[in-house]
């Protein structure tokens, strides 16, 4: 399992990437630095295209120990249809309407290309550094909808991505409200910067949505790191594709109020 931050290894950078599958849409990105028991949000924003994303990772994630949580099928070998993990996600989360989209090599050339670029920066695909010592550099696939269901204690996904604009705006406000509460209750040591704190008050636009999803992906990485992997579930496998999902123990059904956090 992943180890907790250890001073002898120094800080670790955790990044969430809401990766666009296509070539024209922006990516939502968020970076967190964890050192000891303290965590601070370093950067949140958008990148456009492969070179800008790789540059952002170089700048904000750096060359040390790091963990990337990527919302995209970075492991995909089937030429058609869906991956086994996509089907498994519907078995696990279909009743919440939170299963993943089917992915194949024809649909997702960019995620696999980005994974190769990250591999050239020293990242390997996985969720466990394996030797029980230094963290290393890892990248995992994540998916916001089942994470939202589990971390927020919901009976169904929040439908903020489809439908009429008025409905999306209403559901997105709910997403923001629950995310703010979750930050207080589940991630009280995380210090937001002003950009992230402000983002959680903005009305819906696609750019705001992408950045918010980038933040959520970073929180999935932070959750996995905080709990040494013990409160995470891995659907699928390394060979055909996997998704890392938070699994709080005991399951979250309601959340108590917590003191408001600091922001920079």
Tab-separated table of C-alpha atoms in Angstrom:
chain	number	residue	atom	x	y	z
A	1	UNK	CA	0.000	0.000	0.000
A	2	UNK	CA	1.056	3.607	-0.432
A	3	UNK	CA	2.927	5.020	2.523
A	4	UNK	CA	2.042	8.249	4.289
A	5	UNK	CA	4.247	11.270	3.604
A	6	UNK	CA	7.564	10.730	5.348
A	7	UNK	CA	10.042	13.550	6.010
A	8	UNK	CA	12.964	11.389	4.966
A	9	UNK	CA	11.491	11.221	1.461
A	10	UNK	CA	10.502	14.880	1.323
A	11	UNK	CA	7.239	16.251	-0.105
A	12	UNK	CA	5.089	14.607	-2.746
A	13	UNK	CA	3.100	16.303	-5.502
A	14	UNK	CA	-0.380	15.029	-6.334
A	15	UNK	CA	-2.083	16.128	-9.545
A	16	UNK	CA	-5.573	15.722	-10.947
A	17	UNK	CA	-6.072	15.893	-14.709
A	18	UNK	CA	-9.526	16.002	-16.306
A	19	UNK	CA	-8.117	14.992	-19.671
A	20	UNK	CA	-9.917	15.837	-22.903
A	21	UNK	CA	-10.106	12.753	-25.102
A	22	UNK	CA	-10.072	14.879	-28.248
A	23	UNK	CA	-7.540	17.349	-29.584
A	24	UNK	CA	-9.410	20.660	-29.299
A	25	UNK	CA	-10.957	20.806	-25.839
A	26	UNK	CA	-9.013	21.996	-22.759
A	27	UNK	CA	-7.860	19.849	-19.860
A	28	UNK	CA	-8.739	20.734	-16.257
A	29	UNK	CA	-5.613	20.502	-14.089
A	30	UNK	CA	-4.913	20.801	-10.367
A	31	UNK	CA	-1.739	20.237	-8.315
A	32	UNK	CA	-1.407	19.658	-4.570
A	33	UNK	CA	1.764	19.447	-2.513
A	34	UNK	CA	1.774	17.272	0.608
A	35	UNK	CA	4.524	17.567	3.196
A	36	UNK	CA	4.130	15.931	6.581
A	37	UNK	CA	0.548	16.397	7.752
A	38	UNK	CA	0.039	19.590	5.751
A	39	UNK	CA	-1.211	19.935	2.186
A	40	UNK	CA	-1.602	22.992	0.003
A	41	UNK	CA	-3.110	23.510	-3.395
A	42	UNK	CA	-0.439	24.884	-5.728
A	43	UNK	CA	-2.129	25.360	-9.096
A	44	UNK	CA	-5.518	25.000	-10.746
A	45	UNK	CA	-6.468	25.901	-14.285
A	46	UNK	CA	-6.741	24.751	-17.886
A	47	UNK	CA	-4.230	23.526	-20.442
A	48	UNK	CA	-4.777	23.186	-24.176
A	49	UNK	CA	-3.017	20.521	-26.214
A	50	UNK	CA	-0.277	18.050	-25.398
A	51	UNK	CA	2.694	20.461	-25.194
A	52	UNK	CA	0.907	22.794	-22.761
A	53	UNK	CA	-0.193	19.906	-20.550
A	54	UNK	CA	3.280	18.369	-20.456
A	55	UNK	CA	4.750	21.784	-19.666
A	56	UNK	CA	2.256	22.236	-16.802
A	57	UNK	CA	3.215	18.852	-15.341
A	58	UNK	CA	6.908	19.699	-15.589
A	59	UNK	CA	6.353	23.033	-13.839
A	60	UNK	CA	3.822	22.157	-11.128
A	61	UNK	CA	4.489	18.472	-10.499
A	62	UNK	CA	8.219	18.588	-10.997
A	63	UNK	CA	10.709	15.744	-11.049
A	64	UNK	CA	10.291	14.268	-7.553
A	65	UNK	CA	7.843	11.835	-6.011
A	66	UNK	CA	4.429	12.340	-7.574
A	67	UNK	CA	1.058	10.739	-8.233
A	68	UNK	CA	-1.150	11.672	-11.204
A	69	UNK	CA	-4.896	10.916	-11.094
A	70	UNK	CA	-6.166	11.123	-14.677
A	71	UNK	CA	-9.780	11.045	-15.800
A	72	UNK	CA	-9.163	9.239	-19.088
A	73	UNK	CA	-8.538	5.662	-20.302
A	74	UNK	CA	-4.725	5.689	-20.126
A	75	UNK	CA	-4.653	1.869	-20.442
A	76	UNK	CA	-6.720	0.588	-23.356
A	77	UNK	CA	-5.882	-2.293	-25.695
A	78	UNK	CA	-9.250	-3.343	-27.164
A	79	UNK	CA	-9.775	-2.046	-30.727
A	80	UNK	CA	-13.578	-1.946	-30.465
A	81	UNK	CA	-16.320	-2.086	-27.878
A	82	UNK	CA	-15.628	-1.482	-24.199
A	83	UNK	CA	-12.859	-2.464	-21.823
A	84	UNK	CA	-13.544	-5.060	-19.121
A	85	UNK	CA	-13.211	-2.304	-16.503
A	86	UNK	CA	-15.883	-0.232	-18.249
A	87	UNK	CA	-18.304	-3.158	-17.986
A	88	UNK	CA	-17.265	-3.790	-14.385
A	89	UNK	CA	-17.937	-0.149	-13.502
A	90	UNK	CA	-21.544	-0.591	-14.598
A	91	UNK	CA	-21.881	-3.705	-12.445
A	92	UNK	CA	-20.513	-1.785	-9.443
A	93	UNK	CA	-22.080	1.626	-10.066
A	94	UNK	CA	-24.879	1.119	-12.582
A	95	UNK	CA	-27.536	1.535	-9.903
A	96	UNK	CA	-26.062	4.976	-9.215
A	97	UNK	CA	-25.966	5.789	-12.967
A	98	UNK	CA	-22.219	6.265	-12.473
A	99	UNK	CA	-20.651	3.684	-14.801
A	100	UNK	CA	-17.882	4.790	-17.144
A	101	UNK	CA	-18.121	5.435	-20.870
A	102	UNK	CA	-16.945	2.593	-23.149
A	103	UNK	CA	-13.361	3.110	-24.299
A	104	UNK	CA	-11.410	1.508	-27.135
A	105	UNK	CA	-8.311	2.354	-29.127
A	106	UNK	CA	-10.386	3.959	-31.864
A	107	UNK	CA	-12.059	6.336	-29.417
A	108	UNK	CA	-9.132	7.293	-27.205
A	109	UNK	CA	-5.848	7.862	-29.057
A	110	UNK	CA	-4.982	10.967	-27.007
A	111	UNK	CA	-5.144	9.428	-23.496
A	112	UNK	CA	-2.793	6.627	-24.505
A	113	UNK	CA	-0.469	9.124	-26.198
A	114	UNK	CA	-0.437	11.314	-23.090
A	115	UNK	CA	0.322	8.258	-20.946
A	116	UNK	CA	3.368	7.573	-23.125
A	117	UNK	CA	4.477	11.192	-22.716
A	118	UNK	CA	4.118	10.924	-18.933
A	119	UNK	CA	6.073	7.660	-19.024
A	120	UNK	CA	8.917	9.576	-20.649
A	121	UNK	CA	8.834	11.855	-17.558
A	122	UNK	CA	9.356	8.838	-15.301
A	123	UNK	CA	5.757	7.941	-14.459
A	124	UNK	CA	4.591	4.367	-14.488
A	125	UNK	CA	1.008	3.148	-14.576
A	126	UNK	CA	-0.253	1.783	-11.265
A	127	UNK	CA	-1.645	2.563	-7.850
A	128	UNK	CA	0.986	1.088	-5.500
A	129	UNK	CA	4.691	1.897	-5.394
A	130	UNK	CA	5.298	-1.745	-4.539
A	131	UNK	CA	8.372	-1.786	-2.350
A	132	UNK	CA	6.921	-0.096	0.729
A	133	UNK	CA	9.575	2.618	0.798
A	134	UNK	CA	9.818	5.690	-1.414
A	135	UNK	CA	6.661	6.690	-3.316
A	136	UNK	CA	8.173	7.119	-6.786
A	137	UNK	CA	6.142	8.454	-9.730
A	138	UNK	CA	2.783	6.875	-10.520
A	139	UNK	CA	-0.217	7.588	-12.735
A	140	UNK	CA	-3.693	6.088	-12.312
A	141	UNK	CA	-6.974	6.384	-14.124
A	142	UNK	CA	-9.838	7.808	-12.057
A	143	UNK	CA	-13.456	8.642	-12.828
A	144	UNK	CA	-15.354	11.456	-11.072
A	145	UNK	CA	-18.907	10.045	-10.970
A	146	UNK	CA	-18.341	7.000	-8.709
A	147	UNK	CA	-15.943	9.052	-6.592
A	148	UNK	CA	-18.630	11.702	-6.117
A	149	UNK	CA	-21.189	9.051	-5.129
A	150	UNK	CA	-18.864	7.565	-2.520
A	151	UNK	CA	-17.229	10.688	-1.108
A	152	UNK	CA	-20.495	12.634	-0.906
A	153	UNK	CA	-22.598	9.693	0.304
A	154	UNK	CA	-25.115	9.903	-2.563
A	155	UNK	CA	-27.676	7.446	-3.891
A	156	UNK	CA	-27.198	8.617	-7.496
A	157	UNK	CA	-24.630	10.575	-9.502
A	158	UNK	CA	-25.028	14.314	-9.897
A	159	UNK	CA	-26.166	14.926	-13.522
A	160	UNK	CA	-24.209	18.123	-14.143
A	161	UNK	CA	-22.740	17.102	-17.485
A	162	UNK	CA	-25.851	16.596	-19.599
A	163	UNK	CA	-29.258	18.150	-20.109
A	164	UNK	CA	-30.575	21.671	-20.518
A	165	UNK	CA	-28.258	24.480	-19.445
A	166	UNK	CA	-30.572	25.540	-16.617
A	167	UNK	CA	-30.556	21.988	-15.232
A	168	UNK	CA	-26.790	21.684	-15.575
A	169	UNK	CA	-26.318	24.962	-13.724
A	170	UNK	CA	-28.572	23.824	-10.897
A	171	UNK	CA	-26.861	20.438	-10.560
A	172	UNK	CA	-23.430	22.028	-10.812
A	173	UNK	CA	-24.257	24.341	-7.897
A	174	UNK	CA	-25.158	21.217	-5.928
A	175	UNK	CA	-21.839	19.637	-6.948
A	176	UNK	CA	-19.966	22.725	-5.742
A	177	UNK	CA	-21.853	22.825	-2.446
A	178	UNK	CA	-21.161	19.166	-1.701
A	179	UNK	CA	-17.538	19.533	-2.772
A	180	UNK	CA	-17.031	22.462	-0.381
A	181	UNK	CA	-18.537	20.407	2.439
A	182	UNK	CA	-16.417	17.413	1.539
A	183	UNK	CA	-13.286	19.564	1.602
A	184	UNK	CA	-14.108	20.618	5.156
A	185	UNK	CA	-15.111	17.164	6.381
A	186	UNK	CA	-12.703	14.845	4.572
A	187	UNK	CA	-9.732	17.049	3.664
A	188	UNK	CA	-9.437	19.542	6.538
A	189	UNK	CA	-5.633	19.837	6.254
A	190	UNK	CA	-5.744	20.944	2.620
A	191	UNK	CA	-5.136	24.669	2.221
A	192	UNK	CA	-6.820	26.031	-0.896
A	193	UNK	CA	-5.368	28.903	-2.862
A	194	UNK	CA	-7.557	31.858	-3.820
A	195	UNK	CA	-8.145	30.567	-7.343
A	196	UNK	CA	-9.561	27.249	-6.098
A	197	UNK	CA	-11.659	28.853	-3.358
A	198	UNK	CA	-13.084	31.297	-5.892
A	199	UNK	CA	-13.703	28.551	-8.446
A	200	UNK	CA	-16.101	26.803	-6.067
A	201	UNK	CA	-18.357	29.873	-6.036
A	202	UNK	CA	-18.538	30.499	-9.795
A	203	UNK	CA	-21.539	29.739	-11.969
A	204	UNK	CA	-21.386	26.889	-14.446
A	205	UNK	CA	-19.410	27.181	-17.642
A	206	UNK	CA	-17.596	24.333	-19.361
A	207	UNK	CA	-14.235	25.811	-18.349
A	208	UNK	CA	-15.328	26.052	-14.701
A	209	UNK	CA	-16.631	22.486	-14.856
A	210	UNK	CA	-13.345	21.152	-16.272
A	211	UNK	CA	-11.277	22.851	-13.577
A	212	UNK	CA	-13.616	21.615	-10.839
A	213	UNK	CA	-13.303	18.071	-12.157
A	214	UNK	CA	-9.517	18.531	-12.166
A	215	UNK	CA	-9.742	19.465	-8.487
A	216	UNK	CA	-11.849	16.389	-7.759
A	217	UNK	CA	-9.304	14.166	-9.527
A	218	UNK	CA	-6.559	15.676	-7.355
A	219	UNK	CA	-8.658	14.945	-4.259
A	220	UNK	CA	-8.990	11.306	-5.327
A	221	UNK	CA	-5.186	11.163	-5.451
A	222	UNK	CA	-4.958	12.858	-2.039
A	223	UNK	CA	-7.522	10.458	-0.555
A	224	UNK	CA	-5.553	7.466	-1.843
A	225	UNK	CA	-2.352	8.941	-0.433
A	226	UNK	CA	-3.816	9.881	2.970
A	227	UNK	CA	-5.198	6.409	3.566
A	228	UNK	CA	-2.210	4.492	2.169
A	229	UNK	CA	-4.513	2.907	-0.407
A	230	UNK	CA	-6.530	1.148	2.304
A	231	UNK	CA	-9.686	3.126	1.482
A	232	UNK	CA	-9.466	2.820	-2.288
A	233	UNK	CA	-10.885	0.228	-4.650
A	234	UNK	CA	-9.261	-0.800	-7.915
A	235	UNK	CA	-11.604	-1.919	-10.663
A	236	UNK	CA	-9.971	-3.785	-13.553
A	237	UNK	CA	-6.287	-4.549	-13.989
A	238	UNK	CA	-3.027	-3.163	-15.321
A	239	UNK	CA	-3.165	-5.157	-18.543
A	240	UNK	CA	-6.596	-4.164	-19.889
A	241	UNK	CA	-7.370	-0.978	-17.936
A	242	UNK	CA	-8.307	-0.008	-14.395
A	243	UNK	CA	-10.075	2.743	-12.451
A	244	UNK	CA	-9.089	3.843	-8.944
A	245	UNK	CA	-12.169	4.679	-6.824
A	246	UNK	CA	-12.334	5.975	-3.230
A	247	UNK	CA	-13.968	3.520	-0.837
A	248	UNK	CA	-14.527	5.177	2.545
A	249	UNK	CA	-14.767	2.815	5.517
A	250	UNK	CA	-17.334	3.008	6.949
A	251	UNK	CA	-19.285	4.202	3.912
A	252	UNK	CA	-20.265	7.860	3.989
A	253	UNK	CA	-23.996	8.390	4.360
A	254	UNK	CA	-24.019	11.762	6.083
A	255	UNK	CA	-21.339	14.265	7.007
A	256	UNK	CA	-20.936	16.335	10.156
A	257	UNK	CA	-20.062	19.987	9.941
A	258	UNK	CA	-16.410	20.949	10.269
A	259	UNK	CA	-14.628	24.280	10.863
A	260	UNK	CA	-14.089	26.330	7.741
A	261	UNK	CA	-10.690	25.966	6.129
A	262	UNK	CA	-8.075	28.538	5.418
A	263	UNK	CA	-7.436	29.795	1.911
A	264	UNK	CA	-4.485	31.736	0.616
